[in-house]
PDB file of C-alpha atoms in Angstrom:
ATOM      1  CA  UNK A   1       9.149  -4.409   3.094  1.00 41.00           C
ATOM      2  CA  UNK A   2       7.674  -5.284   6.476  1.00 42.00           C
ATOM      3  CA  UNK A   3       5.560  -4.076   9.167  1.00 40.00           C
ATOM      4  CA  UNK A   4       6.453  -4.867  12.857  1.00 37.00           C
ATOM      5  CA  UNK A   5       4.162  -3.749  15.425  1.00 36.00           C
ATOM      6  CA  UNK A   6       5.020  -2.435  18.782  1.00 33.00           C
ATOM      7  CA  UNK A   7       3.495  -0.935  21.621  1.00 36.00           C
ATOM      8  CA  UNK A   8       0.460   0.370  19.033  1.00 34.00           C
ATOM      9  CA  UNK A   9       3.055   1.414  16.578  1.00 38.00           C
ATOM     10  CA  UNK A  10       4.120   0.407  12.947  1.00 40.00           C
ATOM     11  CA  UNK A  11       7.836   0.355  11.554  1.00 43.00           C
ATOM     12  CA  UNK A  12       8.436   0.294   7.883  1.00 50.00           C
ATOM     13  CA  UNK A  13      11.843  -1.610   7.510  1.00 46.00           C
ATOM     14  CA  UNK A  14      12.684  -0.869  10.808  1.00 47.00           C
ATOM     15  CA  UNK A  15      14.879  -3.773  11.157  1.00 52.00           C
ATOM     16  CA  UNK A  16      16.223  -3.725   8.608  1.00 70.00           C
ATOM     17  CA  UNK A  17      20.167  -1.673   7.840  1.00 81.00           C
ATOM     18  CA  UNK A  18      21.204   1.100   6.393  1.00 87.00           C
ATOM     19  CA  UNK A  19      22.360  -1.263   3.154  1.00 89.00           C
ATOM     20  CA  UNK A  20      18.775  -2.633   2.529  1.00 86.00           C
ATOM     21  CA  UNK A  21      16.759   0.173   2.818  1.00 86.00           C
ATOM     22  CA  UNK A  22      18.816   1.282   0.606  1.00 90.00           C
ATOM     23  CA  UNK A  23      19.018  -0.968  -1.937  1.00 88.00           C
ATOM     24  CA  UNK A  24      15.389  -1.320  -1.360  1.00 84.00           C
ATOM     25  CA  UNK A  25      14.970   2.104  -2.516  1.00 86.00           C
ATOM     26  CA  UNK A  26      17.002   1.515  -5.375  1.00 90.00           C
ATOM     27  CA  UNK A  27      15.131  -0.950  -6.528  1.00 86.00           C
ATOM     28  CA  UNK A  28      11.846   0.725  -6.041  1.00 81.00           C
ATOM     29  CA  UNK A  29      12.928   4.284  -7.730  1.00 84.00           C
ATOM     30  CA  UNK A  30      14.967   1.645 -10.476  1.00 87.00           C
ATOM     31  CA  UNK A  31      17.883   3.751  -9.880  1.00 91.00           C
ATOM     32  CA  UNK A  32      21.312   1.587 -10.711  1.00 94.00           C
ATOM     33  CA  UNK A  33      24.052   1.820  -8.913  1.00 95.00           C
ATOM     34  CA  UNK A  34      26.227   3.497 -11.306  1.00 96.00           C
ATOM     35  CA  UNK A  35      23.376   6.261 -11.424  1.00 96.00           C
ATOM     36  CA  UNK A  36      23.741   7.070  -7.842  1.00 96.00           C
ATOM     37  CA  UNK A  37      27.227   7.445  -8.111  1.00 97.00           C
ATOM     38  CA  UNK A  38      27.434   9.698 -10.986  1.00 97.00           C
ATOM     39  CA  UNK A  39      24.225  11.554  -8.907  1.00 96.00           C
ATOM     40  CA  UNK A  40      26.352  11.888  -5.368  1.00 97.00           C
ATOM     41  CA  UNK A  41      29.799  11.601  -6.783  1.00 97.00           C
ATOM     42  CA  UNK A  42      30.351   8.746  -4.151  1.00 96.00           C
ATOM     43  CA  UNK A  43      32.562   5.731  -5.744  1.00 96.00           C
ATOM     44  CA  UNK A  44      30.533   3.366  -6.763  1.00 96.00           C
ATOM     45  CA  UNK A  45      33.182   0.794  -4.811  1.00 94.00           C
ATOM     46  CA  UNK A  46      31.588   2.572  -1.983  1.00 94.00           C
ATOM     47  CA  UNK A  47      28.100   2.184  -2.304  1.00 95.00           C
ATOM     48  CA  UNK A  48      28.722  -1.095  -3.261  1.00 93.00           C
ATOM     49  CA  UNK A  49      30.145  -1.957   0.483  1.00 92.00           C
ATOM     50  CA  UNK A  50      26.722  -0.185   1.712  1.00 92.00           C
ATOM     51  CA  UNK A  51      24.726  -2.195   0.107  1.00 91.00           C
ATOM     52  CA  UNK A  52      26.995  -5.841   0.632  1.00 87.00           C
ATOM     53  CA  UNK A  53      25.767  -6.736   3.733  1.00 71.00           C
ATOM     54  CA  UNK A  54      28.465  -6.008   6.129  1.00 72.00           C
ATOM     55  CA  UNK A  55      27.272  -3.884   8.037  1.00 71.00           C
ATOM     56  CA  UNK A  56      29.212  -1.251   6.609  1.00 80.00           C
ATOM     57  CA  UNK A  57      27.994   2.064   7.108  1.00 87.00           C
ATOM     58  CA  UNK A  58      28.441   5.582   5.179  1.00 92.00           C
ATOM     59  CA  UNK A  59      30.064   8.787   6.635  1.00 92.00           C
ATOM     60  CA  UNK A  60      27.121  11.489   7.967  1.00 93.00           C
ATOM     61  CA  UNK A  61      28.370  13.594   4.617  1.00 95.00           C
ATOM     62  CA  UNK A  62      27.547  10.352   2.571  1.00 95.00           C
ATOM     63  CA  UNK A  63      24.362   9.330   3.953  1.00 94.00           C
ATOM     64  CA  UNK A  64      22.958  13.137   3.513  1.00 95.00           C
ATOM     65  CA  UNK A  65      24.240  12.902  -0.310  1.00 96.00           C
ATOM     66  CA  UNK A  66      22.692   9.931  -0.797  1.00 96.00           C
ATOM     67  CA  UNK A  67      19.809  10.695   0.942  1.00 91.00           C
ATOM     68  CA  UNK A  68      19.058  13.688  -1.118  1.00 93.00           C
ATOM     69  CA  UNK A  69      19.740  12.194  -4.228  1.00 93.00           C
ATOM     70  CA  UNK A  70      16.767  10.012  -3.297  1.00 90.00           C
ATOM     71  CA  UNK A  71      14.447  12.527  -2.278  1.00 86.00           C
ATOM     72  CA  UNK A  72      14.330  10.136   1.546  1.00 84.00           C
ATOM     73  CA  UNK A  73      15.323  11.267   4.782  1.00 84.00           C
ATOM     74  CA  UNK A  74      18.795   9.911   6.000  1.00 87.00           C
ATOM     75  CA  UNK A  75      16.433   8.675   9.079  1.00 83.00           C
ATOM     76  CA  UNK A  76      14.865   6.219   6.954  1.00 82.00           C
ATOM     77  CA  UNK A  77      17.736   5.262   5.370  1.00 87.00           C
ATOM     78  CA  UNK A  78      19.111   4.513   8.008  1.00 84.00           C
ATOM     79  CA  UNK A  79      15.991   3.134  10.352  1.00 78.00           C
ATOM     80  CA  UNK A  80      12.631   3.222   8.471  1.00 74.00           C
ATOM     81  CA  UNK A  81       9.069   5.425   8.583  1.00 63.00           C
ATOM     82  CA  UNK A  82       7.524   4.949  11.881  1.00 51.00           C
ATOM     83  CA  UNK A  83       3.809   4.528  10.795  1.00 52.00           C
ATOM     84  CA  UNK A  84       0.608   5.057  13.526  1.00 52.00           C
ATOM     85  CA  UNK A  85      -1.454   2.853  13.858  1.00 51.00           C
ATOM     86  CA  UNK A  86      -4.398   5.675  12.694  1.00 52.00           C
ATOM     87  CA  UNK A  87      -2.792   6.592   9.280  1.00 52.00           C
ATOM     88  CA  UNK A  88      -1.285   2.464   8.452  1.00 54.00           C
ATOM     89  CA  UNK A  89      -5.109   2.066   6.884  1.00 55.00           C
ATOM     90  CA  UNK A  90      -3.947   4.646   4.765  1.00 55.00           C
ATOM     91  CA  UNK A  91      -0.524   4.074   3.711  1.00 56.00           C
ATOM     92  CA  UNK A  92      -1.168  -0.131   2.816  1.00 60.00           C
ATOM     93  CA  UNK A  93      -4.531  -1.498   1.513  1.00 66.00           C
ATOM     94  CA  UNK A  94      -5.940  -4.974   3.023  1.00 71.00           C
ATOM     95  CA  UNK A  95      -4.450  -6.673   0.289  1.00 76.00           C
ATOM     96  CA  UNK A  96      -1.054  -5.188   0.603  1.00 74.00           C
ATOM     97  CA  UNK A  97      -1.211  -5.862   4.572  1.00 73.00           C
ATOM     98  CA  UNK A  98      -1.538  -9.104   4.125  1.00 80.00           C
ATOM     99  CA  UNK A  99       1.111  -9.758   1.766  1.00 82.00           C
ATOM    100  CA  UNK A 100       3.709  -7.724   4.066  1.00 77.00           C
ATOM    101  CA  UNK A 101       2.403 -10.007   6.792  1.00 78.00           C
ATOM    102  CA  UNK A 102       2.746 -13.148   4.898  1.00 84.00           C
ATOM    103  CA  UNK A 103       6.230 -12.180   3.354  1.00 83.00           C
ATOM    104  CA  UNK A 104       7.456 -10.902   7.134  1.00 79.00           C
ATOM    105  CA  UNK A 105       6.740 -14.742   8.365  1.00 85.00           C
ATOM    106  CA  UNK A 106       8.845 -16.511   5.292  1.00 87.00           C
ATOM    107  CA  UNK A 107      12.684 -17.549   6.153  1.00 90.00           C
ATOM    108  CA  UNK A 108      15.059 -15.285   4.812  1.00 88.00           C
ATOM    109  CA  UNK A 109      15.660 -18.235   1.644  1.00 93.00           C
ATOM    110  CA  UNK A 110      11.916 -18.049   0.720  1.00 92.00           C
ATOM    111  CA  UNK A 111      12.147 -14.161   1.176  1.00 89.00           C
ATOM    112  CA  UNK A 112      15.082 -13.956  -1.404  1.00 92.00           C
ATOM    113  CA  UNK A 113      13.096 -16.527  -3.430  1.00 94.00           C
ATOM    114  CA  UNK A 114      10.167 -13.509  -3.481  1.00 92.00           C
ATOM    115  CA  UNK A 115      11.958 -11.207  -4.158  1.00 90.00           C
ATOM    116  CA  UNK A 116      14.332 -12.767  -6.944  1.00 92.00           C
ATOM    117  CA  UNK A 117      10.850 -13.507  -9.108  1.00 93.00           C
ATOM    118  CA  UNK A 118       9.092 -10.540  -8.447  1.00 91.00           C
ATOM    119  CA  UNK A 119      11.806  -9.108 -10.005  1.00 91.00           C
ATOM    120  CA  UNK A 120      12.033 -11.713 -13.047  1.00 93.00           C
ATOM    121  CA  UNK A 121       8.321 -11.040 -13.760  1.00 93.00           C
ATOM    122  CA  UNK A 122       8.834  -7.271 -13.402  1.00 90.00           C
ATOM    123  CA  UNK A 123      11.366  -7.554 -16.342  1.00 91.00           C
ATOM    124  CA  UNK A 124       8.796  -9.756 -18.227  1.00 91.00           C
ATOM    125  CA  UNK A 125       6.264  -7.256 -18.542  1.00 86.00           C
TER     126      UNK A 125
END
């Protein structure tokens, strides 16, 4: 998850690709993959190559499906949620600011490293 301001606005994930917002989504619903297959009746082969890494992207029909299934827009699938800078107060607490901010300055190693424990001590609980 980050935050990237620009010219007074906010972008949730903007950088980020169609593949991780999507697994990011995933992950937050905790939605498997095999789930969103059986859900869109897309191969799960396929959404597996989405979510790989390289850079390969899904058909218009696919991302709507998929989309859908989700309850998201394909837009932020595919870019992010462009957040003002009014309602970003709003949407993250102090405490959650920071740690976007934090997180958005760690090297992509140290951001997997975040990631791969938050999700150990998610499965500890």
């Amino acid at each position: 998850m980050f935050i990237k301001s620009r010219n007074t606005k906010f972008y949730y994930n903007l950088h980020m690709g169609f593949g991780e917002n999507l697994h990011n989504e995933l992950v937050f619903q905790d939605i498997q993959i095999k789930e969103l297959s059986a859900r869109t009746g897309i191969k799960k082969s396929t959404l597996d190559k989405y979510l790989s890494g390289n850079k390969s992207q899904p058909s218009v029909e696919n991302a709507v499906k998929i989309a859908e299934s989700l309850g998201v827009s394909v837009e932020y699938l595919v870019k992010g949620v462009e957040i003002s800078d009014e309602n970003l107060k709003s949407v993250l607490s102090a405490e959650y600011r920071t740690l976007v901010e934090n997180y958005h300055q760690l090297s992509p190693f140290n951001k997997q490293t975040v990631q791969d424990l938050t999700e150990s001590m998610l499965k500890r609980q």
